[in-house]
mmCIF file with all atom_site columns, C-alpha atoms in Angstrom:
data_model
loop_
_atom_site.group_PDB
_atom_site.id
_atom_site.type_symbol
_atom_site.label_atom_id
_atom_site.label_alt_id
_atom_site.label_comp_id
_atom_site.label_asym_id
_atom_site.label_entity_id
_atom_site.label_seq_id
_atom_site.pdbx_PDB_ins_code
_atom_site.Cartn_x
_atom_site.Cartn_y
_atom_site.Cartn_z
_atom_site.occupancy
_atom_site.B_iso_or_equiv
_atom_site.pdbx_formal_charge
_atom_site.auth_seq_id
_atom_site.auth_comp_id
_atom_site.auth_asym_id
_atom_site.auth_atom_id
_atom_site.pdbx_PDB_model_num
ATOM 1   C CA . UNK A 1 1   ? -58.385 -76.262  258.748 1.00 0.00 ? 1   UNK A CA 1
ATOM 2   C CA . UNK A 1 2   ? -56.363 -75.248  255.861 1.00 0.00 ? 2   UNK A CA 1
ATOM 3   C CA . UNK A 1 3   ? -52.690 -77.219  256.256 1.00 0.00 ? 3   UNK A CA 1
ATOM 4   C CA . UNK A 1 4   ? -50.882 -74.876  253.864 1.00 0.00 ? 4   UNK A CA 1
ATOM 5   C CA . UNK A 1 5   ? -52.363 -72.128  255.928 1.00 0.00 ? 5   UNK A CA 1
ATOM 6   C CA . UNK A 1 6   ? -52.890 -70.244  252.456 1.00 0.00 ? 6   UNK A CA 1
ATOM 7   C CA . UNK A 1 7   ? -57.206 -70.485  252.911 1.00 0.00 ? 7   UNK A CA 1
ATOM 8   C CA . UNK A 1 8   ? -57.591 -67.327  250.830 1.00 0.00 ? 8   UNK A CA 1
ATOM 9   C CA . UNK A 1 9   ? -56.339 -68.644  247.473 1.00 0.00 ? 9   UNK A CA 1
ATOM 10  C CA . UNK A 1 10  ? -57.801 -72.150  248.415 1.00 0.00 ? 10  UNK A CA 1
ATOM 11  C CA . UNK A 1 11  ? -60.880 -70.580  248.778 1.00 0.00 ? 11  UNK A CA 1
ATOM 12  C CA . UNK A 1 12  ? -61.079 -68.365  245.754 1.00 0.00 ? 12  UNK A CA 1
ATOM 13  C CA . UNK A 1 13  ? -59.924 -71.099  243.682 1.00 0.00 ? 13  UNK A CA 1
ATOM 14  C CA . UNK A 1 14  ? -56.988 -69.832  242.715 1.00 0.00 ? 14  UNK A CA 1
ATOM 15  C CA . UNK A 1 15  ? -54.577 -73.066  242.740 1.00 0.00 ? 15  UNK A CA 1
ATOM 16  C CA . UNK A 1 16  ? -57.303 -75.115  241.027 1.00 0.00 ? 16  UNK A CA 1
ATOM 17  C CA . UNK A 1 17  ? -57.463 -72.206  238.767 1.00 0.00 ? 17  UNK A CA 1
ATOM 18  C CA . UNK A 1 18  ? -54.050 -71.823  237.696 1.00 0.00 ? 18  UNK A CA 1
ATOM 19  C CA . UNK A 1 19  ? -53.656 -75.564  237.576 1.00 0.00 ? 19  UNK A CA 1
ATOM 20  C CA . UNK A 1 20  ? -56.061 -75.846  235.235 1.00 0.00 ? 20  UNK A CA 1
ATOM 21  C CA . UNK A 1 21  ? -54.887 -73.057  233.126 1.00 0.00 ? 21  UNK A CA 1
ATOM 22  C CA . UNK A 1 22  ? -51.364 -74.110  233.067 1.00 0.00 ? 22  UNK A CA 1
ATOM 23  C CA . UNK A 1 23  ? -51.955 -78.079  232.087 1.00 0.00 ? 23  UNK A CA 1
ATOM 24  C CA . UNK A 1 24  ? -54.449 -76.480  228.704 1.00 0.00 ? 24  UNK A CA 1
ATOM 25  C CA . UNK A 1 25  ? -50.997 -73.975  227.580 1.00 0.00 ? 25  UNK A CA 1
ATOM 26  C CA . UNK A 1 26  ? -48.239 -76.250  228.736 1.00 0.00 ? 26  UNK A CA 1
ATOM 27  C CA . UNK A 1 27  ? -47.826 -80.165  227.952 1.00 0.00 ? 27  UNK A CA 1
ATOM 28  C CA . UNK A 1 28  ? -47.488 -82.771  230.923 1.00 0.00 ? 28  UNK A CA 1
ATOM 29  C CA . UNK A 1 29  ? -44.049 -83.404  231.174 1.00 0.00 ? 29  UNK A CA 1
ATOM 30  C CA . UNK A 1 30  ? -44.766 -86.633  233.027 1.00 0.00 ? 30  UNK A CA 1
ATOM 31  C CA . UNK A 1 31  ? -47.637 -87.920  230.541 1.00 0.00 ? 31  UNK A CA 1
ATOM 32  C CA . UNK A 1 32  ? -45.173 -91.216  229.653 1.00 0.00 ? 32  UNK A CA 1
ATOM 33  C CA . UNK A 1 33  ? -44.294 -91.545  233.284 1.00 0.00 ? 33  UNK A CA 1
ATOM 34  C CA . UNK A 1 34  ? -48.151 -91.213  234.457 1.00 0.00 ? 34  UNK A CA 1
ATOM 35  C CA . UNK A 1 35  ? -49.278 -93.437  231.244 1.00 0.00 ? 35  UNK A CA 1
ATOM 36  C CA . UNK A 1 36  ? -46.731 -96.474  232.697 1.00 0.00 ? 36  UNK A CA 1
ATOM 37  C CA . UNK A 1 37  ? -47.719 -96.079  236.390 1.00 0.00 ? 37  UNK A CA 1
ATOM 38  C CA . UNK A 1 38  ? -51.300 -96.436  235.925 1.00 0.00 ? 38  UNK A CA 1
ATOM 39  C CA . UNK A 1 39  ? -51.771 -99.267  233.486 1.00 0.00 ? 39  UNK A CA 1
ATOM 40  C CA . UNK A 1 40  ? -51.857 -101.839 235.537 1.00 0.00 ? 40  UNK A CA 1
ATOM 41  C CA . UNK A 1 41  ? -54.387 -100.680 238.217 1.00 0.00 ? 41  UNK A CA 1
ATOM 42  C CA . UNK A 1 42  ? -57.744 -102.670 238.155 1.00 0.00 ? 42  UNK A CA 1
ATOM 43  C CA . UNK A 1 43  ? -60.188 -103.107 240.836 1.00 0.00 ? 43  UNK A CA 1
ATOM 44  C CA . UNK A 1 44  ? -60.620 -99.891  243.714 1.00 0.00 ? 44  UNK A CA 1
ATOM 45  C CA . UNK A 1 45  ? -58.787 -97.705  243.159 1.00 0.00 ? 45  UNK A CA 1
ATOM 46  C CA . UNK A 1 46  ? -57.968 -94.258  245.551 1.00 0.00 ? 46  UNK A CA 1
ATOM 47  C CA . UNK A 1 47  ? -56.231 -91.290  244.052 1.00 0.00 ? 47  UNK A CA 1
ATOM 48  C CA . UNK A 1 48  ? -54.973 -88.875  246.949 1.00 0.00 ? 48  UNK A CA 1
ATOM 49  C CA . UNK A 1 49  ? -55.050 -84.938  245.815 1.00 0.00 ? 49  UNK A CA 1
ATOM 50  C CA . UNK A 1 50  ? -56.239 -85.623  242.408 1.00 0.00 ? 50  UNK A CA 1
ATOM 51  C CA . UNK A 1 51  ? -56.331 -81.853  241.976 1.00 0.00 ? 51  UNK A CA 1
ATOM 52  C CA . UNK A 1 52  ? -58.116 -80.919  238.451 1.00 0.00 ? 52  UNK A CA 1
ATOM 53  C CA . UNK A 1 53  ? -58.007 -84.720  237.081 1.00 0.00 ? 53  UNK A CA 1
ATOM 54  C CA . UNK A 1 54  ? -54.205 -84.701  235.431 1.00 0.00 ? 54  UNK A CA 1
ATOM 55  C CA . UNK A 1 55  ? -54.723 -88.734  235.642 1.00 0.00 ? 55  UNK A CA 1
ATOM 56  C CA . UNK A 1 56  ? -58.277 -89.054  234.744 1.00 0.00 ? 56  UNK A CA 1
ATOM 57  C CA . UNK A 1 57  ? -57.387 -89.884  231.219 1.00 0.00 ? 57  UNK A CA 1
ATOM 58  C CA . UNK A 1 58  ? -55.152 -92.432  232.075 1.00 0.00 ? 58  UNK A CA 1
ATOM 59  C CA . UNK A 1 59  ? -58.277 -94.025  234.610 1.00 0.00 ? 59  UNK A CA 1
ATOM 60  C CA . UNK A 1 60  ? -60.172 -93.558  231.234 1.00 0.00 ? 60  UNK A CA 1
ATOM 61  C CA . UNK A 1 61  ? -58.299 -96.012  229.472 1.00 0.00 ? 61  UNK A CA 1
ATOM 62  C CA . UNK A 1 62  ? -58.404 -98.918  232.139 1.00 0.00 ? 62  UNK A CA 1
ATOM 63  C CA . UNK A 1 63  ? -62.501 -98.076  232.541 1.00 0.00 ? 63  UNK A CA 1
ATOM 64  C CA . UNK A 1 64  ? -63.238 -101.439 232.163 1.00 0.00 ? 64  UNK A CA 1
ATOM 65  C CA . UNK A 1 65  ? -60.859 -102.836 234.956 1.00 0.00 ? 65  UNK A CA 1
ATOM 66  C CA . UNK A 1 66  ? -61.646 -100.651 237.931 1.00 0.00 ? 66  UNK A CA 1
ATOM 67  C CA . UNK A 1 67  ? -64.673 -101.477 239.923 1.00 0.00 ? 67  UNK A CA 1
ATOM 68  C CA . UNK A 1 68  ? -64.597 -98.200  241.862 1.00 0.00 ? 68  UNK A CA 1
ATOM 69  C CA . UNK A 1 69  ? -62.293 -94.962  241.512 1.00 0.00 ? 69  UNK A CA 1
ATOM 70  C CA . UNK A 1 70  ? -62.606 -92.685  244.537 1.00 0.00 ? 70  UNK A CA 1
ATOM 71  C CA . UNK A 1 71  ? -60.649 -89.607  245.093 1.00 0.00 ? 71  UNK A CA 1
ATOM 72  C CA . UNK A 1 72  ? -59.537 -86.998  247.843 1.00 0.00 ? 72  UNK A CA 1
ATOM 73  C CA . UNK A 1 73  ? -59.586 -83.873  246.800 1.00 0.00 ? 73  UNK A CA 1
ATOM 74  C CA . UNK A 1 74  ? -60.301 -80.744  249.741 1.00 0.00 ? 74  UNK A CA 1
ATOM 75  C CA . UNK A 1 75  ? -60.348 -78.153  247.640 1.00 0.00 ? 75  UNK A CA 1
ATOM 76  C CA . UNK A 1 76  ? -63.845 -77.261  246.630 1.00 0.00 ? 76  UNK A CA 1
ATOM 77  C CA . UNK A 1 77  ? -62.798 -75.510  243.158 1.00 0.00 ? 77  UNK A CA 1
ATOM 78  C CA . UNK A 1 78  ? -61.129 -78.316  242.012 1.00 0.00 ? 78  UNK A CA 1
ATOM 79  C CA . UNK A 1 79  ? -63.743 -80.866  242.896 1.00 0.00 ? 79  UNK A CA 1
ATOM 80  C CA . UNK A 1 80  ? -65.929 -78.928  239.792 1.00 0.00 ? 80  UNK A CA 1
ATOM 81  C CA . UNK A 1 81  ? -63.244 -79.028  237.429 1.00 0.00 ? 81  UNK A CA 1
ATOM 82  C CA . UNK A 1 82  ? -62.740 -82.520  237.944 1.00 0.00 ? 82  UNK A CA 1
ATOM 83  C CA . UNK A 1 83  ? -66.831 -83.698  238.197 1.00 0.00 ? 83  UNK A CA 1
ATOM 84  C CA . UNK A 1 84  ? -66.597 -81.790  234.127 1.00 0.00 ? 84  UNK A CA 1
ATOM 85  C CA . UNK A 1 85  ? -63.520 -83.596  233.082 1.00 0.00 ? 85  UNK A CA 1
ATOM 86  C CA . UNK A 1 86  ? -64.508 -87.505  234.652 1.00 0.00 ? 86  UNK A CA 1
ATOM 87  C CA . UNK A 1 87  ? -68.120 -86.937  232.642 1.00 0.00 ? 87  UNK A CA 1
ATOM 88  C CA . UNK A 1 88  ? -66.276 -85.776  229.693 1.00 0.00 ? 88  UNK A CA 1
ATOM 89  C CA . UNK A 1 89  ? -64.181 -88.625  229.892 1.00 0.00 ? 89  UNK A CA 1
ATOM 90  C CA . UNK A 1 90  ? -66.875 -90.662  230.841 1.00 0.00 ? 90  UNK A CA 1
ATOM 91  C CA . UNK A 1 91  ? -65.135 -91.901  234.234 1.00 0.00 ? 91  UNK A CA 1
ATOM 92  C CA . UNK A 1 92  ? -67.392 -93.066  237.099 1.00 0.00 ? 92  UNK A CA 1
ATOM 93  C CA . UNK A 1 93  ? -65.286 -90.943  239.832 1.00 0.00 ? 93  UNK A CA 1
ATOM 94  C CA . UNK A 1 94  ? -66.362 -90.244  243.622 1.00 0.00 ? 94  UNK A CA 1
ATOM 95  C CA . UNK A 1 95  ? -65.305 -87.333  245.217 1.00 0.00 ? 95  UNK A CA 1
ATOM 96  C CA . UNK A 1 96  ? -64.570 -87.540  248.863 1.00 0.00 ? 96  UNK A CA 1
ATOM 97  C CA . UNK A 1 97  ? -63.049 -84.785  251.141 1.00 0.00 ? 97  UNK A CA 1
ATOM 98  C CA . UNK A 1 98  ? -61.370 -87.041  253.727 1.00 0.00 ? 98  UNK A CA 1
ATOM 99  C CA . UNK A 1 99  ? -59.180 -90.155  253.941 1.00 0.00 ? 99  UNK A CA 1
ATOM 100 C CA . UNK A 1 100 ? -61.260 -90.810  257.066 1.00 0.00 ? 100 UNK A CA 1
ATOM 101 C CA . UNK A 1 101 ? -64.312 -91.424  254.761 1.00 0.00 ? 101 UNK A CA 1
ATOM 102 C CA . UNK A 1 102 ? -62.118 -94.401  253.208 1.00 0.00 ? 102 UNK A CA 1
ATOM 103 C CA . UNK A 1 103 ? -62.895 -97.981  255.177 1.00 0.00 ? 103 UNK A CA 1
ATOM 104 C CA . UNK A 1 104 ? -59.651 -99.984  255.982 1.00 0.00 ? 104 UNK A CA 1
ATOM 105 C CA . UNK A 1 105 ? -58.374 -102.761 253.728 1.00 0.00 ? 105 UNK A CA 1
ATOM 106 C CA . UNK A 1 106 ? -60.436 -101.421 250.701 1.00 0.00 ? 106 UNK A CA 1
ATOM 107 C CA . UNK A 1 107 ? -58.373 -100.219 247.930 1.00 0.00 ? 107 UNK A CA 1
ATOM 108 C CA . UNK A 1 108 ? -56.222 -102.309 246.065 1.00 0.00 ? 108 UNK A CA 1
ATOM 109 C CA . UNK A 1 109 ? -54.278 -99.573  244.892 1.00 0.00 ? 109 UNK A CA 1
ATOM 110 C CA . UNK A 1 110 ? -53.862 -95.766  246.206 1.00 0.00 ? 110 UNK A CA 1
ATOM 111 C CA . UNK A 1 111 ? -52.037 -93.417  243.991 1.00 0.00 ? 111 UNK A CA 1
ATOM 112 C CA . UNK A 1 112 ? -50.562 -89.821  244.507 1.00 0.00 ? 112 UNK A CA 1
ATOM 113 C CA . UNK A 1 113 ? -48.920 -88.087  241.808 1.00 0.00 ? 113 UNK A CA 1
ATOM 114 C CA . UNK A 1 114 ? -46.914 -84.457  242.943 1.00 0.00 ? 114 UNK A CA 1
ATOM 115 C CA . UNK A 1 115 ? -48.523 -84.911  246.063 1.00 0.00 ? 115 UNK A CA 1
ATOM 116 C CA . UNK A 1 116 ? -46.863 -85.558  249.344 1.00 0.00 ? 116 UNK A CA 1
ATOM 117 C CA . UNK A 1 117 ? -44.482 -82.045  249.119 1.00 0.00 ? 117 UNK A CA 1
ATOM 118 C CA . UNK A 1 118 ? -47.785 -80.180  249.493 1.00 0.00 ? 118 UNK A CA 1
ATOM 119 C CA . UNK A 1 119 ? -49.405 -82.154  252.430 1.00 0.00 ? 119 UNK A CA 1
ATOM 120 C CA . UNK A 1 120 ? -49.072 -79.936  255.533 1.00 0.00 ? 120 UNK A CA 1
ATOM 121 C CA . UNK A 1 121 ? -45.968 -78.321  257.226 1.00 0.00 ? 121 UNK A CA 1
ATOM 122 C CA . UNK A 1 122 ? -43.882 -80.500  257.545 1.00 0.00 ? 122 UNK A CA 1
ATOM 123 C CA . UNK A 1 123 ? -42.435 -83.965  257.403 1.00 0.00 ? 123 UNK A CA 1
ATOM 124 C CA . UNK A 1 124 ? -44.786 -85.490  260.135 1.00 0.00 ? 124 UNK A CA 1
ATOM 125 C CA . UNK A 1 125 ? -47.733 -83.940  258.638 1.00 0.00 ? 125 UNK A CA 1
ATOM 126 C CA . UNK A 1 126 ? -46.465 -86.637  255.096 1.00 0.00 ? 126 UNK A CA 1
ATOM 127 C CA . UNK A 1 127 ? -45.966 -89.321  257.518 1.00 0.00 ? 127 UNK A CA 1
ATOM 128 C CA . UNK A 1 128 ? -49.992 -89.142  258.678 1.00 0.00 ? 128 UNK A CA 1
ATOM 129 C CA . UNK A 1 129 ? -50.549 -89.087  255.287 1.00 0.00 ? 129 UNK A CA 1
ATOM 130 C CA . UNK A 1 130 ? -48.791 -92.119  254.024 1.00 0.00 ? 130 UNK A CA 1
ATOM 131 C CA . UNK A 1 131 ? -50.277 -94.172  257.511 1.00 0.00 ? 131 UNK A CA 1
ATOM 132 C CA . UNK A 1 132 ? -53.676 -93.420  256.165 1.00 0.00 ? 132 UNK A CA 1
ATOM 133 C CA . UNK A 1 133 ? -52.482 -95.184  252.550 1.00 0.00 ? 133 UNK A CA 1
ATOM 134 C CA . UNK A 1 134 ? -51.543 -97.851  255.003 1.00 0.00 ? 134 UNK A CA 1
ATOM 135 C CA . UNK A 1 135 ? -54.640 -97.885  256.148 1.00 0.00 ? 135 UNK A CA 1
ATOM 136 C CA . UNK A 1 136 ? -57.207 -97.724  253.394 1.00 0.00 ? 136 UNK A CA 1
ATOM 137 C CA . UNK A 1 137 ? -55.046 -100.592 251.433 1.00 0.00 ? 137 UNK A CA 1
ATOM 138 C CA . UNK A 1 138 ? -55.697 -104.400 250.573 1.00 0.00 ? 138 UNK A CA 1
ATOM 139 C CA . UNK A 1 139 ? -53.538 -106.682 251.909 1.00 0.00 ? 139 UNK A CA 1
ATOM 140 C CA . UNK A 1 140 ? -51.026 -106.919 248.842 1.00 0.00 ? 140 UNK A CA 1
ATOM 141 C CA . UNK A 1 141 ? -52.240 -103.924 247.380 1.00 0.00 ? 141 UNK A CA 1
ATOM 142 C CA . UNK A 1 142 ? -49.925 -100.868 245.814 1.00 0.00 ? 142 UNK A CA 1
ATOM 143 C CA . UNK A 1 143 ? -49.334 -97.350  246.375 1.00 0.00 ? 143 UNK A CA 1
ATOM 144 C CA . UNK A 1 144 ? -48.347 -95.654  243.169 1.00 0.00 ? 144 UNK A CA 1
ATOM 145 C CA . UNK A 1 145 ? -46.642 -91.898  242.854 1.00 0.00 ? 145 UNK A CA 1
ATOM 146 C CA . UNK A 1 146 ? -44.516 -89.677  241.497 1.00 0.00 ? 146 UNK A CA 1
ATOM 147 C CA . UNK A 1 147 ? -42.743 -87.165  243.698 1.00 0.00 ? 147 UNK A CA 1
ATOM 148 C CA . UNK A 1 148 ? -40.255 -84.128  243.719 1.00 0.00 ? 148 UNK A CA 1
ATOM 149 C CA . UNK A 1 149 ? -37.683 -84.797  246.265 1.00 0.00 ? 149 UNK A CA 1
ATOM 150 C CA . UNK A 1 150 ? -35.269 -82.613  248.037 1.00 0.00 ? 150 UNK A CA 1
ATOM 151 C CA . UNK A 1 151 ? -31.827 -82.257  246.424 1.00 0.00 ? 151 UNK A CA 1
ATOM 152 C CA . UNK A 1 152 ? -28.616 -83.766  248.821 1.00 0.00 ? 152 UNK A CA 1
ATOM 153 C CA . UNK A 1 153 ? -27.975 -81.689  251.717 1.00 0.00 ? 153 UNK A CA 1
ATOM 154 C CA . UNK A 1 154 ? -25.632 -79.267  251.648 1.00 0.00 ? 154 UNK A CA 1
ATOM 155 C CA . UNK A 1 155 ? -25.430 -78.560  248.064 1.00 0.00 ? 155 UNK A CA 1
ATOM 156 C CA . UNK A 1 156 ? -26.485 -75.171  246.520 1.00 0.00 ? 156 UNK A CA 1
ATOM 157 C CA . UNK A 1 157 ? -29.742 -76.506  244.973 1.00 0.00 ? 157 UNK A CA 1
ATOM 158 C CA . UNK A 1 158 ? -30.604 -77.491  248.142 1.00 0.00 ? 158 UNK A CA 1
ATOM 159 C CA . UNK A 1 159 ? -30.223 -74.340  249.603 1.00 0.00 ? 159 UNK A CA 1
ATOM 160 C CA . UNK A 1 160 ? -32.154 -72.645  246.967 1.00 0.00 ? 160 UNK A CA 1
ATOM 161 C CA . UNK A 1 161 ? -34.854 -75.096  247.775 1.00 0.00 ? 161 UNK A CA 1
ATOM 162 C CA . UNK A 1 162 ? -35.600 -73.881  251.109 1.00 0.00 ? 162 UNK A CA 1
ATOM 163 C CA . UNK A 1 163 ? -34.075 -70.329  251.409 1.00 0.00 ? 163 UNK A CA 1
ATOM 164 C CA . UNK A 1 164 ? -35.235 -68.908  247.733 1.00 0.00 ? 164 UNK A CA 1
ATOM 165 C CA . UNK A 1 165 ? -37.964 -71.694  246.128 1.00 0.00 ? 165 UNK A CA 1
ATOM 166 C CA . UNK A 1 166 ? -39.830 -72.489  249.056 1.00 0.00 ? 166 UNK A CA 1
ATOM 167 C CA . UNK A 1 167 ? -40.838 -68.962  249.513 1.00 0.00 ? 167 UNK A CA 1
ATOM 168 C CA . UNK A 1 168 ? -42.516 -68.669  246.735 1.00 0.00 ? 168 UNK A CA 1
ATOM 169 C CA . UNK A 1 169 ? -43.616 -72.228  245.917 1.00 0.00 ? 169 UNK A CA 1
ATOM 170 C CA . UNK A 1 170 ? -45.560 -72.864  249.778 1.00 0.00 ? 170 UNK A CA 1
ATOM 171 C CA . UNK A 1 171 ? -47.792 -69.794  248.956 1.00 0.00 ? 171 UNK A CA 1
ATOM 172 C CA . UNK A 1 172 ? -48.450 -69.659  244.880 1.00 0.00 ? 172 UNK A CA 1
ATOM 173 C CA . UNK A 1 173 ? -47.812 -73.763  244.074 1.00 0.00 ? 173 UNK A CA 1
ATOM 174 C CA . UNK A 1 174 ? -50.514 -75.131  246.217 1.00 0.00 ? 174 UNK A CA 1
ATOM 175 C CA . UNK A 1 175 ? -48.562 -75.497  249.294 1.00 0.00 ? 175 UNK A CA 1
ATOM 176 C CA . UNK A 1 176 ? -45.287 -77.232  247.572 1.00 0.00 ? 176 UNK A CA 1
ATOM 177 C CA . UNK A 1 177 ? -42.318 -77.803  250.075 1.00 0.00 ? 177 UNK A CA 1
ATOM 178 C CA . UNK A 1 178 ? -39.412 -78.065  247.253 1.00 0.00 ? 178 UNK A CA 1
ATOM 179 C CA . UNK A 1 179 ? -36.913 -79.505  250.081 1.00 0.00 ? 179 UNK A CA 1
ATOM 180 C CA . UNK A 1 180 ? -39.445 -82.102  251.531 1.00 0.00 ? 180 UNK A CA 1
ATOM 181 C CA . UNK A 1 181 ? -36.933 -85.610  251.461 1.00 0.00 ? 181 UNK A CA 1
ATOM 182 C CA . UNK A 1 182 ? -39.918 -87.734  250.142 1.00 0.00 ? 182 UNK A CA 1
ATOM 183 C CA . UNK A 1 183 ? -37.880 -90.076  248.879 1.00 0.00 ? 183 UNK A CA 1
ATOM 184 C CA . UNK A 1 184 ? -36.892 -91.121  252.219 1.00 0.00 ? 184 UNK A CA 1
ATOM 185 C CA . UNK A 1 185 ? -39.965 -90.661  253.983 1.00 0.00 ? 185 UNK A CA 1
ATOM 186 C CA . UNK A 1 186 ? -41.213 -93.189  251.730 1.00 0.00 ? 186 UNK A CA 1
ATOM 187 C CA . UNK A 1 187 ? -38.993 -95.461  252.367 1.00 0.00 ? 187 UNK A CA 1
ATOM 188 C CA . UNK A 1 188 ? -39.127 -95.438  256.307 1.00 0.00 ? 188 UNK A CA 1
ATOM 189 C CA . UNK A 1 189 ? -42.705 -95.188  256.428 1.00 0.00 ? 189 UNK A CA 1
ATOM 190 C CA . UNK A 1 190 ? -42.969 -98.917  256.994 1.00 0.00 ? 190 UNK A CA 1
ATOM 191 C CA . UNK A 1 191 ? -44.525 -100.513 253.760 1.00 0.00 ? 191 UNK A CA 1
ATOM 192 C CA . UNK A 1 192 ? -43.201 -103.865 252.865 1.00 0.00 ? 192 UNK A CA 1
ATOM 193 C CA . UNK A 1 193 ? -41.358 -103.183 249.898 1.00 0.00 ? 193 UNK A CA 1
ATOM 194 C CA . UNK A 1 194 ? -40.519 -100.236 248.025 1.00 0.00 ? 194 UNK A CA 1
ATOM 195 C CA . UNK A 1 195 ? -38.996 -99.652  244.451 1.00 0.00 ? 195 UNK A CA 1
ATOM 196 C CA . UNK A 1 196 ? -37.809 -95.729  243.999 1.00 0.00 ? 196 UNK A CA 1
ATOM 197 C CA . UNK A 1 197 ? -36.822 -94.674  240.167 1.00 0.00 ? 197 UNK A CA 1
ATOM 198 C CA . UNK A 1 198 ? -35.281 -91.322  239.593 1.00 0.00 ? 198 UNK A CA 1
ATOM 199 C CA . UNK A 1 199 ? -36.831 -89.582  236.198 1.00 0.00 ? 199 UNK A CA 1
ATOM 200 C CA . UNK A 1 200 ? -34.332 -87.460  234.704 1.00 0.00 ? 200 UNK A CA 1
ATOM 201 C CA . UNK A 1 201 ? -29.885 -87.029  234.840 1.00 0.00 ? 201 UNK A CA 1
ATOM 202 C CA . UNK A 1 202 ? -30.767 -84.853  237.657 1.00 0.00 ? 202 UNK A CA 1
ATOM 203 C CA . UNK A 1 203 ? -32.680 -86.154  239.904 1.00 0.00 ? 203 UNK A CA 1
ATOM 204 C CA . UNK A 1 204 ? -35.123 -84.118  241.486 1.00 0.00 ? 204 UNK A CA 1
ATOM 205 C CA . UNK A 1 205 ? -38.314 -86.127  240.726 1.00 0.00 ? 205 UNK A CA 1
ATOM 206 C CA . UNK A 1 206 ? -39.324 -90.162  241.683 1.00 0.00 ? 206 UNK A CA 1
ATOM 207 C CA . UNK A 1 207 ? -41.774 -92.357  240.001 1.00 0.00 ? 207 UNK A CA 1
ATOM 208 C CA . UNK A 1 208 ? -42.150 -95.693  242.361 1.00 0.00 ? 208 UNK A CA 1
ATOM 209 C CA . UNK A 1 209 ? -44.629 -98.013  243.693 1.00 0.00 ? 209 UNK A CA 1
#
């Protein structure tokens, strides 16, 4: 089943399509922020939604410290895209479909990057996600993202968020809930320890591990 209930444009390709199109016309505005969060990881390493491969080149440059780089990706479209750009790179990737097809205690880090606001409908649908990070990681290993997050309740962004954005964003932005709280999801979603950063005099977007 589809969780952003949006199957046609999934199936067509059309998010992978216009992904890919808008990363080769329009620079990564997080390329520092993805460059800093990733060059540490060694070992296995689990990337959750890697979409067309935004973070491959990063993976590139620590080639010789991961033993294994594994990826979720469900949509079929993107999983091309991204077998072209890990040979171009010339990154050993595996492309899996299912965090179930991840065995417990195996990764030492997982990462998601712009992620968890498109994972299902709703807040419990993030919370199965982030037990299955739980799951899948070493004992003392790290989750890595960066996230949009929901601006304060009650505020006229926020209302924009889920009365005007959301509209448009849950159907043509792969499935992207613009007033998801992430930031606090995260932080009650019982990992040991959690360091939040905001990126930006405005908020709106978290880098953390």
């Amino acid at each position: 089943e589809d969780p952003s209930g949006v199957g046609g444009f999934r199936k067509y390709g059309f998010f992978a399509g216009l992904s890919a199109f808008t990363q080769s016309i329009i620079p990564d505005s997080f390329a520092f922020h993805r460059a800093s969060l990733l060059s540490e990881v060694h070992g296995n390493v689990l990337e959750i939604g890697m979409g067309v491969g935004t973070n491959l080149e990063h993976y590139a440059a620590r080639r010789s410290a991961i033993t294994q780089l594994l990826a979720i990706e469900p949509n079929q479209s993107s999983c091309h895209r991204l077998r072209n750009r890990a040979k171009a790179l010339n990154v050993d990737l595996r492309i899996i479909h299912r965090a179930e097809e991840v065995p417990p205690d195996s990764q030492d880090y997982v990462v998601g990057t712009l992620v968890l606001c498109s994972i299902g409908k709703s807040e419990e649908d993030t919370r199965r996600a982030l037990d299955e990070v739980k799951r899948v990681l070493k004992p003392g290993g790290q989750y890595l993202f960066i996230e949009h997050i929901a601006a304060p309740e009650g505020t006229t962004r926020r209302w924009l968020q889920t009365n005007v954005v959301n509209q448009v964003s849950t159907t043509f932005n792969d499935n992207c809930h613009t007033d998801r709280e992430t930031d606090r999801i995260l932080r009650t979603a019982g990992f040991t320890r959690v360091v939040i950063n905001v990126i930006g005099s405005r908020g709106g977007v978290i880098i953390g591990r």
